[in-house]
Amino acid sequence: MSVSDLDPVPAVALLARPGAARERLREALAHADVQIVLEDDPMTLEPQALHDARPQFVVIALEAAIEDALERLEPALSAPGLTLVFDEAELAARRDGWEAQRWGRHLAAKLHGHQQVLPPGAEDEPALQLEPGLPSVPPVPQETALQPHLEQARSWADDVPADGLYSPPAHVHEPIALEQALAALQPVLPETAAPVEAAPEPPPVPAAAPSVFTDHTAWSLVDEASDAPAAAQAATTTESPEPAFDTGHLSLVDLDAAAPAGSRAGVLLVLAGIGGPDALRRLLAALPNGLAVPVLVHMRLDGGRYGNLVKQMARVSPLPVQLAEAGQRATAGEVHVLADDIGVHAAADGLYFQSEAQGISIAALSAEHSALVLLSGADLAHVGPALDLAAAGAWVAGQVGEGCYDPAAATAVVAAGMVAGEPQELAQVIAARWGLDDDGGAA
């Protein structure tokens, strides 16, 4: 069996329009040690040609011009066993130097299915975590090495000064201490009978207590001065009839009506960035077709082409996907894609979108009913507010696995004790917590 059989080279198809983005992606694939079985423009590519190439991975440079072409290629792109890797064409065209090398290492790790994303020379870093197992057995000293020292100690033993404070008598054997040896030398005196002391007279027996104390049923924890009034009050209380409990005017209180503003504004917020389209696609595709909370998606895109992201995610998501607009209410069971200038505010009946220069604010969410997922490329500035929301009762999770190209923020929340998993695994937990049953109620 050859080495290639043990570690086969992945077959990759590159779909991109001619230009700088296509050249950058070709260079990254050339350094990733893969076999490019097809490189073509999706505008002119036929689905049968893509199927005949039999790729294992398809790397697609996303841009607005190829939206219709991707819909035409949808049957071939949905083939079982085919993994899609999306990259923004504008980002790929501008990526250069250290950033291009870093993205290439993450791409190679995903295509080969390993976790090695460090630059060359950093693979042999020592592990800082303790590993389980028994400690190594120390080497047994060699007797030949100790023999000279033993002989030397034996020759010096006669020159060691002895303790000359006393000589133990013959009838005393192995005294433990000097005091015991001195006590053994003292003459033994006959025991003298100790004078018998007069036995003390027993104390007089007190007179019999009054009969009131012998009856414990009359005891009470009150002051002696108020015994009589308390007894009279107890008698009065015993004789008075108990009030009847009227159940005819009972009613159920509307707890939701008395809840403060924003208390029912539960939401699932998903944060992503570099490598986020693929992770977001896997997360949304694994969600059920009904959720008790709305899903908000915030992923920074150069150029702000969030309409394209809505179209891409609508193809795989069982939930409706739409672009959030200011003044619109976040609807449970729908996915709302947030632009960079859209935030939220809590009202009595849920969350509403509003224009916000800083974008989404995690602190504006209701912690008790909210969930937060940090995918690949999430901003590190969101880690602190995410952990604060978790401390207040929110469910927070971070992506792990080979598909996480930029794991800094997701790894930070996982290291703090939050939930970790692949996007599909996180979607299963979300479905179990906020999914709807067949009757439309929360699971």
Short mmCIF file of C-alpha atoms in Angstrom, two decimals:
data_model
loop_
_atom_site.label_atom_id
_atom_site.label_comp_id
_atom_site.label_asym_id
_atom_site.label_seq_id
_atom_site.Cartn_x
_atom_site.Cartn_y
_atom_site.Cartn_z
CA MET A 1 0.00 0.00 0.00
CA SER A 2 1.44 3.36 -1.00
CA VAL A 3 1.54 6.57 0.99
CA SER A 4 -1.00 8.15 -1.34
CA ASP A 5 -3.47 5.40 -0.45
CA LEU A 6 -3.04 6.09 3.24
CA ASP A 7 -3.35 9.89 2.83
CA PRO A 8 -5.15 10.58 -0.47
CA VAL A 9 -4.90 14.06 -1.96
CA PRO A 10 -8.27 15.88 -1.77
CA ALA A 11 -9.95 16.64 -5.09
CA VAL A 12 -11.00 20.31 -5.24
CA ALA A 13 -13.05 22.30 -7.75
CA LEU A 14 -12.47 26.08 -7.91
CA LEU A 15 -15.44 28.18 -9.05
CA ALA A 16 -14.60 31.86 -9.54
CA ARG A 17 -14.80 34.50 -12.22
CA PRO A 18 -11.49 35.40 -13.92
CA GLY A 19 -9.60 38.01 -11.95
CA ALA A 20 -7.47 38.65 -8.88
CA ALA A 21 -9.74 36.67 -6.53
CA ARG A 22 -9.44 33.57 -8.68
CA GLU A 23 -5.64 33.87 -8.85
CA ARG A 24 -5.34 34.26 -5.06
CA LEU A 25 -7.51 31.20 -4.45
CA ARG A 26 -5.52 29.18 -6.99
CA GLU A 27 -2.26 30.10 -5.19
CA ALA A 28 -3.75 29.08 -1.83
CA LEU A 29 -4.86 25.72 -3.23
CA ALA A 30 -1.45 25.17 -4.83
CA HIS A 31 0.22 25.53 -1.41
CA ALA A 32 -2.45 23.36 0.26
CA ASP A 33 -1.23 20.17 -1.50
CA VAL A 34 -4.56 19.34 -3.18
CA GLN A 35 -5.59 18.22 -6.66
CA ILE A 36 -7.54 20.84 -8.60
CA VAL A 37 -9.84 18.71 -10.75
CA LEU A 38 -11.82 21.68 -12.11
CA GLU A 39 -11.30 25.44 -12.38
CA ASP A 40 -14.01 27.35 -14.17
CA ASP A 41 -16.27 30.37 -14.26
CA PRO A 42 -19.62 29.53 -12.61
CA MET A 43 -21.34 31.79 -15.14
CA THR A 44 -20.53 29.35 -17.97
CA LEU A 45 -20.10 26.08 -16.10
CA GLU A 46 -22.67 23.35 -16.67
CA PRO A 47 -23.90 21.21 -13.73
CA GLN A 48 -22.99 18.00 -15.55
CA ALA A 49 -19.38 19.15 -15.97
CA LEU A 50 -19.10 19.77 -12.24
CA HIS A 51 -20.64 16.36 -11.51
CA ASP A 52 -18.26 14.57 -13.90
CA ALA A 53 -15.21 16.14 -12.24
CA ARG A 54 -16.18 14.31 -8.98
CA PRO A 55 -14.64 16.80 -6.53
CA GLN A 56 -14.69 16.31 -2.77
CA PHE A 57 -14.57 20.06 -2.06
CA VAL A 58 -15.85 23.07 -4.03
CA VAL A 59 -14.23 26.45 -3.27
CA ILE A 60 -16.52 29.29 -4.39
CA ALA A 61 -15.60 33.00 -4.63
CA LEU A 62 -18.89 34.70 -3.72
CA GLU A 63 -20.00 37.87 -5.49
CA ALA A 64 -23.29 39.35 -6.62
CA ALA A 65 -22.75 38.48 -10.28
CA ILE A 66 -22.83 34.70 -9.72
CA GLU A 67 -26.03 34.50 -7.64
CA ASP A 68 -28.14 33.21 -10.55
CA ALA A 69 -25.34 30.85 -11.65
CA LEU A 70 -25.21 29.23 -8.20
CA GLU A 71 -28.96 28.64 -8.32
CA ARG A 72 -28.49 26.91 -11.68
CA LEU A 73 -25.68 24.76 -10.23
CA GLU A 74 -27.67 23.93 -7.10
CA PRO A 75 -28.36 20.25 -8.07
CA ALA A 76 -24.63 19.55 -8.49
CA LEU A 77 -23.63 21.53 -5.40
CA SER A 78 -26.12 19.59 -3.25
CA ALA A 79 -24.56 16.21 -4.07
CA PRO A 80 -23.99 14.00 -0.99
CA GLY A 81 -20.43 13.94 0.31
CA LEU A 82 -19.60 17.31 -1.28
CA THR A 83 -18.26 20.06 1.01
CA LEU A 84 -18.65 23.71 -0.02
CA VAL A 85 -16.13 26.35 1.06
CA PHE A 86 -17.22 29.97 0.47
CA ASP A 87 -14.98 33.02 0.35
CA GLU A 88 -15.81 36.64 -0.43
CA ALA A 89 -14.34 37.49 -3.85
CA GLU A 90 -13.48 41.04 -2.80
CA LEU A 91 -11.70 39.82 0.34
CA ALA A 92 -9.79 37.18 -1.61
CA ALA A 93 -8.63 39.74 -4.19
CA ARG A 94 -7.22 42.07 -1.50
CA ARG A 95 -5.74 39.35 0.72
CA ASP A 96 -1.93 39.47 0.62
CA GLY A 97 1.19 38.74 2.66
CA TRP A 98 0.73 37.41 6.17
CA GLU A 99 -3.06 37.46 5.96
CA ALA A 100 -3.02 35.39 2.75
CA GLN A 101 -0.63 32.84 4.27
CA ARG A 102 -2.74 32.57 7.40
CA TRP A 103 -5.96 32.04 5.43
CA GLY A 104 -4.18 29.48 3.25
CA ARG A 105 -3.14 27.45 6.31
CA HIS A 106 -6.74 27.41 7.57
CA LEU A 107 -7.99 26.39 4.13
CA ALA A 108 -5.43 23.55 3.95
CA ALA A 109 -6.45 22.36 7.43
CA LYS A 110 -10.11 22.17 6.38
CA LEU A 111 -9.37 20.36 3.12
CA HIS A 112 -7.07 17.79 4.77
CA GLY A 113 -9.15 17.40 7.94
CA HIS A 114 -6.54 18.28 10.57
CA GLN A 115 -6.02 21.01 13.17
CA GLN A 116 -2.53 22.20 12.21
CA VAL A 117 -2.86 25.91 11.37
CA LEU A 118 0.45 27.15 12.80
CA PRO A 119 3.20 28.44 10.51
CA PRO A 120 6.18 26.17 9.71
CA GLY A 121 8.54 25.71 12.65
CA ALA A 122 5.82 25.99 15.30
CA GLU A 123 4.60 22.39 15.12
CA ASP A 124 6.89 21.01 17.84
CA GLU A 125 5.82 23.32 20.64
CA PRO A 126 5.75 21.41 23.95
CA ALA A 127 2.34 20.65 25.42
CA LEU A 128 1.57 22.85 28.42
CA GLN A 129 -1.20 20.64 29.79
CA LEU A 130 -0.56 17.79 32.18
CA GLU A 131 -1.10 14.34 30.76
CA PRO A 132 -2.57 11.44 32.80
CA GLY A 133 -0.48 8.43 33.73
CA LEU A 134 1.88 7.11 36.37
CA PRO A 135 5.11 9.01 37.04
CA SER A 136 8.23 7.54 35.61
CA VAL A 137 10.10 5.15 37.92
CA PRO A 138 13.40 6.61 39.14
CA PRO A 139 16.47 4.59 38.20
CA VAL A 140 17.59 1.97 40.74
CA PRO A 141 21.01 2.82 42.20
CA GLN A 142 23.76 0.38 41.24
CA GLU A 143 25.21 -1.56 44.18
CA THR A 144 28.71 -1.37 42.72
CA ALA A 145 28.52 2.41 42.80
CA LEU A 146 27.47 2.49 46.49
CA GLN A 147 29.97 -0.11 47.73
CA PRO A 148 32.99 2.27 48.10
CA HIS A 149 30.88 4.65 50.20
CA LEU A 150 29.63 1.85 52.43
CA GLU A 151 33.15 0.61 53.08
CA GLN A 152 34.34 4.10 53.90
CA ALA A 153 31.45 4.64 56.36
CA ARG A 154 32.25 1.30 58.04
CA SER A 155 35.93 2.25 58.51
CA TRP A 156 34.99 5.57 60.13
CA ALA A 157 32.37 4.11 62.49
CA ASP A 158 34.87 3.51 65.37
CA ASP A 159 35.97 7.17 65.33
CA VAL A 160 32.47 8.54 65.84
CA PRO A 161 32.20 9.98 69.43
CA ALA A 162 29.73 8.14 71.68
CA ASP A 163 27.30 9.57 74.25
CA GLY A 164 29.18 9.52 77.61
CA LEU A 165 26.63 11.28 79.86
CA TYR A 166 25.68 8.07 81.69
CA SER A 167 26.17 4.32 81.64
CA PRO A 168 22.94 2.39 81.80
CA PRO A 169 22.73 -0.22 84.60
CA ALA A 170 22.70 -3.88 83.71
CA HIS A 171 19.05 -4.42 84.68
CA VAL A 172 17.82 -1.56 82.52
CA HIS A 173 17.42 -2.53 78.91
CA GLU A 174 17.28 -0.02 76.07
CA PRO A 175 16.17 3.10 77.90
CA ILE A 176 14.06 5.32 75.69
CA ALA A 177 15.17 8.58 77.31
CA LEU A 178 17.63 9.89 79.91
CA GLU A 179 14.79 10.67 82.34
CA GLN A 180 13.65 7.05 82.26
CA ALA A 181 17.17 5.82 82.99
CA LEU A 182 17.55 8.18 85.99
CA ALA A 183 14.18 7.11 87.32
CA ALA A 184 15.29 3.47 87.16
CA LEU A 185 18.26 4.25 89.49
CA GLN A 186 16.05 5.68 92.27
CA PRO A 187 15.23 3.30 95.23
CA VAL A 188 11.73 1.97 95.28
CA LEU A 189 9.86 3.26 98.40
CA PRO A 190 7.03 1.24 99.97
CA GLU A 191 3.64 2.58 99.23
CA THR A 192 1.96 4.39 102.14
CA ALA A 193 -1.71 4.18 102.62
CA ALA A 194 -3.39 7.41 101.76
CA PRO A 195 -5.51 8.94 104.55
CA VAL A 196 -9.12 8.23 104.09
CA GLU A 197 -11.03 11.45 103.71
CA ALA A 198 -14.38 11.75 105.23
CA ALA A 199 -17.02 11.16 102.66
CA PRO A 200 -18.92 14.36 101.95
CA GLU A 201 -22.47 14.40 103.04
CA PRO A 202 -24.89 14.06 100.17
CA PRO A 203 -26.75 17.23 99.33
CA PRO A 204 -30.23 17.48 100.75
CA VAL A 205 -32.93 16.18 98.46
CA PRO A 206 -35.04 19.11 97.27
CA ALA A 207 -38.66 19.13 98.01
CA ALA A 208 -41.04 17.78 95.42
CA ALA A 209 -41.71 20.30 92.69
CA PRO A 210 -45.20 21.61 92.30
CA SER A 211 -47.44 19.43 90.24
CA VAL A 212 -47.74 22.15 87.56
CA PHE A 213 -44.20 21.36 86.31
CA THR A 214 -44.84 17.63 86.15
CA ASP A 215 -47.53 18.23 83.52
CA HIS A 216 -45.58 19.18 80.37
CA THR A 217 -48.77 19.95 78.47
CA ALA A 218 -49.04 23.23 80.34
CA TRP A 219 -45.57 24.50 79.44
CA SER A 220 -45.19 27.54 77.16
CA LEU A 221 -42.35 29.77 75.91
CA VAL A 222 -43.51 33.04 77.50
CA ASP A 223 -42.36 35.19 80.34
CA GLU A 224 -43.49 34.23 83.82
CA ALA A 225 -45.02 37.65 84.38
CA SER A 226 -47.39 37.23 81.48
CA ASP A 227 -48.46 33.63 82.15
CA ALA A 228 -51.96 34.51 83.17
CA PRO A 229 -52.82 36.86 80.27
CA ALA A 230 -51.28 34.41 77.81
CA ALA A 231 -53.36 31.55 79.17
CA ALA A 232 -56.52 33.66 78.93
CA GLN A 233 -55.68 34.68 75.36
CA ALA A 234 -54.97 31.04 74.40
CA ALA A 235 -58.32 29.99 75.74
CA THR A 236 -60.07 32.73 73.78
CA THR A 237 -58.22 31.77 70.59
CA THR A 238 -59.13 28.12 70.98
CA GLU A 239 -62.81 28.87 71.37
CA SER A 240 -63.02 31.26 68.35
CA PRO A 241 -64.00 29.51 65.07
CA GLU A 242 -61.54 29.39 62.19
CA PRO A 243 -62.28 31.74 59.28
CA ALA A 244 -63.59 30.07 56.16
CA PHE A 245 -61.46 30.32 52.97
CA ASP A 246 -63.59 31.65 50.13
CA THR A 247 -62.49 30.08 46.81
CA GLY A 248 -65.34 31.47 44.77
CA HIS A 249 -63.51 34.65 43.74
CA LEU A 250 -60.12 33.18 42.79
CA SER A 251 -58.63 34.03 39.34
CA LEU A 252 -55.41 33.47 37.44
CA VAL A 253 -53.09 36.47 37.28
CA ASP A 254 -51.65 37.31 33.87
CA LEU A 255 -47.95 37.10 34.67
CA ASP A 256 -46.92 38.27 31.20
CA ALA A 257 -48.95 41.45 31.58
CA ALA A 258 -47.10 42.32 34.81
CA ALA A 259 -43.66 41.48 33.40
CA PRO A 260 -41.29 44.41 32.83
CA ALA A 261 -40.44 45.59 29.34
CA GLY A 262 -38.10 43.26 27.51
CA SER A 263 -38.57 40.31 29.86
CA ARG A 264 -40.16 38.24 27.05
CA ALA A 265 -37.69 39.45 24.40
CA GLY A 266 -35.83 36.16 24.03
CA VAL A 267 -33.49 35.86 21.04
CA LEU A 268 -30.75 33.72 19.49
CA LEU A 269 -27.85 35.94 18.37
CA VAL A 270 -25.21 34.46 16.04
CA LEU A 271 -21.89 36.32 15.59
CA ALA A 272 -19.45 35.39 12.81
CA GLY A 273 -16.69 36.76 10.56
CA ILE A 274 -13.81 35.16 8.64
CA GLY A 275 -14.89 31.69 7.58
CA GLY A 276 -18.35 32.52 8.93
CA PRO A 277 -20.47 31.87 5.81
CA ASP A 278 -19.63 28.17 5.84
CA ALA A 279 -20.12 27.82 9.62
CA LEU A 280 -23.34 29.86 9.48
CA ARG A 281 -24.61 27.72 6.60
CA ARG A 282 -24.03 24.54 8.62
CA LEU A 283 -25.69 26.01 11.73
CA LEU A 284 -28.83 27.28 9.99
CA ALA A 285 -29.22 24.12 7.90
CA ALA A 286 -29.34 22.00 11.08
CA LEU A 287 -32.00 24.12 12.84
CA PRO A 288 -35.62 22.87 12.98
CA ASN A 289 -38.40 24.52 10.99
CA GLY A 290 -39.76 26.21 14.09
CA LEU A 291 -38.16 28.08 17.01
CA ALA A 292 -39.69 29.89 19.98
CA VAL A 293 -37.26 32.80 19.55
CA PRO A 294 -36.06 34.89 16.59
CA VAL A 295 -32.57 34.30 15.18
CA LEU A 296 -30.36 37.35 14.65
CA VAL A 297 -27.23 37.00 12.50
CA HIS A 298 -24.43 39.57 12.53
CA MET A 299 -21.44 38.93 10.27
CA ARG A 300 -19.28 41.80 9.02
CA LEU A 301 -18.96 41.83 5.24
CA ASP A 302 -16.73 44.19 3.27
CA GLY A 303 -18.96 46.16 0.95
CA GLY A 304 -22.06 45.51 3.07
CA ARG A 305 -23.63 43.08 0.61
CA TYR A 306 -25.96 41.58 3.18
CA GLY A 307 -28.63 40.97 0.56
CA ASN A 308 -26.38 38.32 -1.00
CA LEU A 309 -25.90 36.69 2.39
CA VAL A 310 -29.68 36.54 2.84
CA LYS A 311 -30.06 34.75 -0.51
CA GLN A 312 -27.28 32.27 0.28
CA MET A 313 -28.65 31.36 3.71
CA ALA A 314 -32.26 31.17 2.48
CA ARG A 315 -31.29 28.23 0.25
CA VAL A 316 -30.24 26.04 3.19
CA SER A 317 -32.22 27.35 6.17
CA PRO A 318 -35.57 25.73 7.01
CA LEU A 319 -36.48 29.04 8.71
CA PRO A 320 -37.41 32.16 6.69
CA VAL A 321 -34.40 34.48 6.19
CA GLN A 322 -34.77 38.23 5.70
CA LEU A 323 -32.79 41.44 6.07
CA ALA A 324 -33.55 43.36 9.28
CA GLU A 325 -34.88 46.92 8.89
CA ALA A 326 -35.23 49.72 11.43
CA GLY A 327 -38.67 49.76 13.08
CA GLN A 328 -39.32 46.11 12.27
CA ARG A 329 -40.16 43.63 15.07
CA ALA A 330 -37.99 40.50 15.47
CA THR A 331 -40.31 37.56 14.73
CA ALA A 332 -39.90 34.21 16.49
CA GLY A 333 -39.00 31.39 14.14
CA GLU A 334 -37.38 33.67 11.54
CA VAL A 335 -33.76 34.56 10.73
CA HIS A 336 -32.92 38.27 10.58
CA VAL A 337 -29.59 39.32 9.07
CA LEU A 338 -28.28 42.50 10.72
CA ALA A 339 -26.31 45.15 8.83
CA ASP A 340 -23.48 47.01 10.56
CA ASP A 341 -25.77 49.95 11.47
CA ILE A 342 -28.73 47.98 12.86
CA GLY A 343 -29.22 47.44 16.58
CA VAL A 344 -32.09 46.29 18.81
CA HIS A 345 -34.11 47.63 21.71
CA ALA A 346 -36.43 45.70 24.03
CA ALA A 347 -40.12 46.52 24.33
CA ALA A 348 -42.97 44.92 26.25
CA ASP A 349 -43.88 42.68 23.34
CA GLY A 350 -40.39 41.73 22.15
CA LEU A 351 -37.38 43.12 20.29
CA TYR A 352 -37.47 45.85 17.66
CA PHE A 353 -34.72 46.85 15.23
CA GLN A 354 -33.40 50.38 15.25
CA SER A 355 -30.68 52.38 13.52
CA GLU A 356 -27.52 52.19 15.61
CA ALA A 357 -24.13 53.47 14.45
CA GLN A 358 -22.29 50.94 16.63
CA GLY A 359 -24.45 48.02 15.46
CA ILE A 360 -25.80 45.26 17.67
CA SER A 361 -25.26 45.62 21.43
CA ILE A 362 -25.14 42.38 23.42
CA ALA A 363 -25.99 44.27 26.62
CA ALA A 364 -29.40 45.19 25.14
CA LEU A 365 -30.52 41.55 25.15
CA SER A 366 -32.58 39.88 27.88
CA ALA A 367 -30.20 37.40 29.50
CA GLU A 368 -32.85 35.08 30.95
CA HIS A 369 -34.37 34.09 27.60
CA SER A 370 -31.45 34.67 25.20
CA ALA A 371 -28.78 32.54 23.57
CA LEU A 372 -25.50 33.64 21.99
CA VAL A 373 -23.34 31.67 19.55
CA LEU A 374 -19.84 32.80 18.51
CA LEU A 375 -18.74 31.26 15.23
CA SER A 376 -15.49 31.50 13.27
CA GLY A 377 -14.30 35.09 12.92
CA ALA A 378 -16.42 36.60 15.71
CA ASP A 379 -15.02 39.86 17.05
CA LEU A 380 -12.90 39.58 20.21
CA ALA A 381 -14.64 42.70 21.53
CA HIS A 382 -17.81 40.62 21.93
CA VAL A 383 -16.21 38.14 24.37
CA GLY A 384 -16.54 40.32 27.48
CA PRO A 385 -20.22 41.26 26.93
CA ALA A 386 -20.98 37.63 26.02
CA LEU A 387 -19.55 36.35 29.32
CA ASP A 388 -21.44 39.06 31.22
CA LEU A 389 -24.66 37.92 29.56
CA ALA A 390 -23.84 34.31 30.48
CA ALA A 391 -23.28 35.32 34.11
CA ALA A 392 -26.77 36.84 34.09
CA GLY A 393 -28.32 33.55 32.91
CA ALA A 394 -27.95 33.44 29.11
CA TRP A 395 -26.88 30.35 27.14
CA VAL A 396 -23.55 31.05 25.40
CA ALA A 397 -21.63 28.73 23.07
CA GLY A 398 -18.53 28.82 20.85
CA GLN A 399 -17.59 26.96 17.67
CA VAL A 400 -14.76 24.42 17.73
CA GLY A 401 -13.44 22.03 15.12
CA GLU A 402 -11.56 22.06 11.87
CA GLY A 403 -13.96 24.48 10.16
CA CYS A 404 -13.20 27.31 12.59
CA TYR A 405 -10.71 29.43 10.61
CA ASP A 406 -10.54 32.28 13.14
CA PRO A 407 -11.21 30.70 16.57
CA ALA A 408 -9.95 33.51 18.84
CA ALA A 409 -13.32 34.74 20.18
CA ALA A 410 -15.03 31.33 20.12
CA THR A 411 -12.11 29.70 21.96
CA ALA A 412 -12.15 32.47 24.59
CA VAL A 413 -15.76 31.78 25.61
CA VAL A 414 -15.19 28.01 25.53
CA ALA A 415 -12.14 28.44 27.81
CA ALA A 416 -14.40 30.36 30.21
CA GLY A 417 -16.62 27.29 30.58
CA MET A 418 -19.25 27.93 27.92
CA VAL A 419 -20.73 25.28 25.58
CA ALA A 420 -18.47 24.09 22.72
CA GLY A 421 -19.21 22.17 19.54
CA GLU A 422 -19.41 22.07 15.78
CA PRO A 423 -22.15 24.25 14.21
CA GLN A 424 -24.37 21.21 13.64
CA GLU A 425 -23.96 20.11 17.28
CA LEU A 426 -24.81 23.58 18.57
CA ALA A 427 -27.90 23.61 16.35
CA GLN A 428 -29.09 20.36 17.96
CA VAL A 429 -28.78 21.88 21.45
CA ILE A 430 -30.64 25.00 20.30
CA ALA A 431 -33.42 22.87 18.81
CA ALA A 432 -33.78 20.94 22.08
CA ARG A 433 -34.05 24.14 24.14
CA TRP A 434 -36.05 26.49 21.88
CA GLY A 435 -37.62 24.19 19.29
CA LEU A 436 -41.40 23.89 18.85
CA ASP A 437 -43.29 20.63 19.09
CA ASP A 438 -45.96 19.46 16.67
CA ASP A 439 -48.64 21.50 18.49
CA GLY A 440 -46.65 24.72 18.17
CA GLY A 441 -45.56 24.81 21.80
CA ALA A 442 -42.02 25.07 23.12
CA ALA A 443 -40.19 21.76 23.30
#
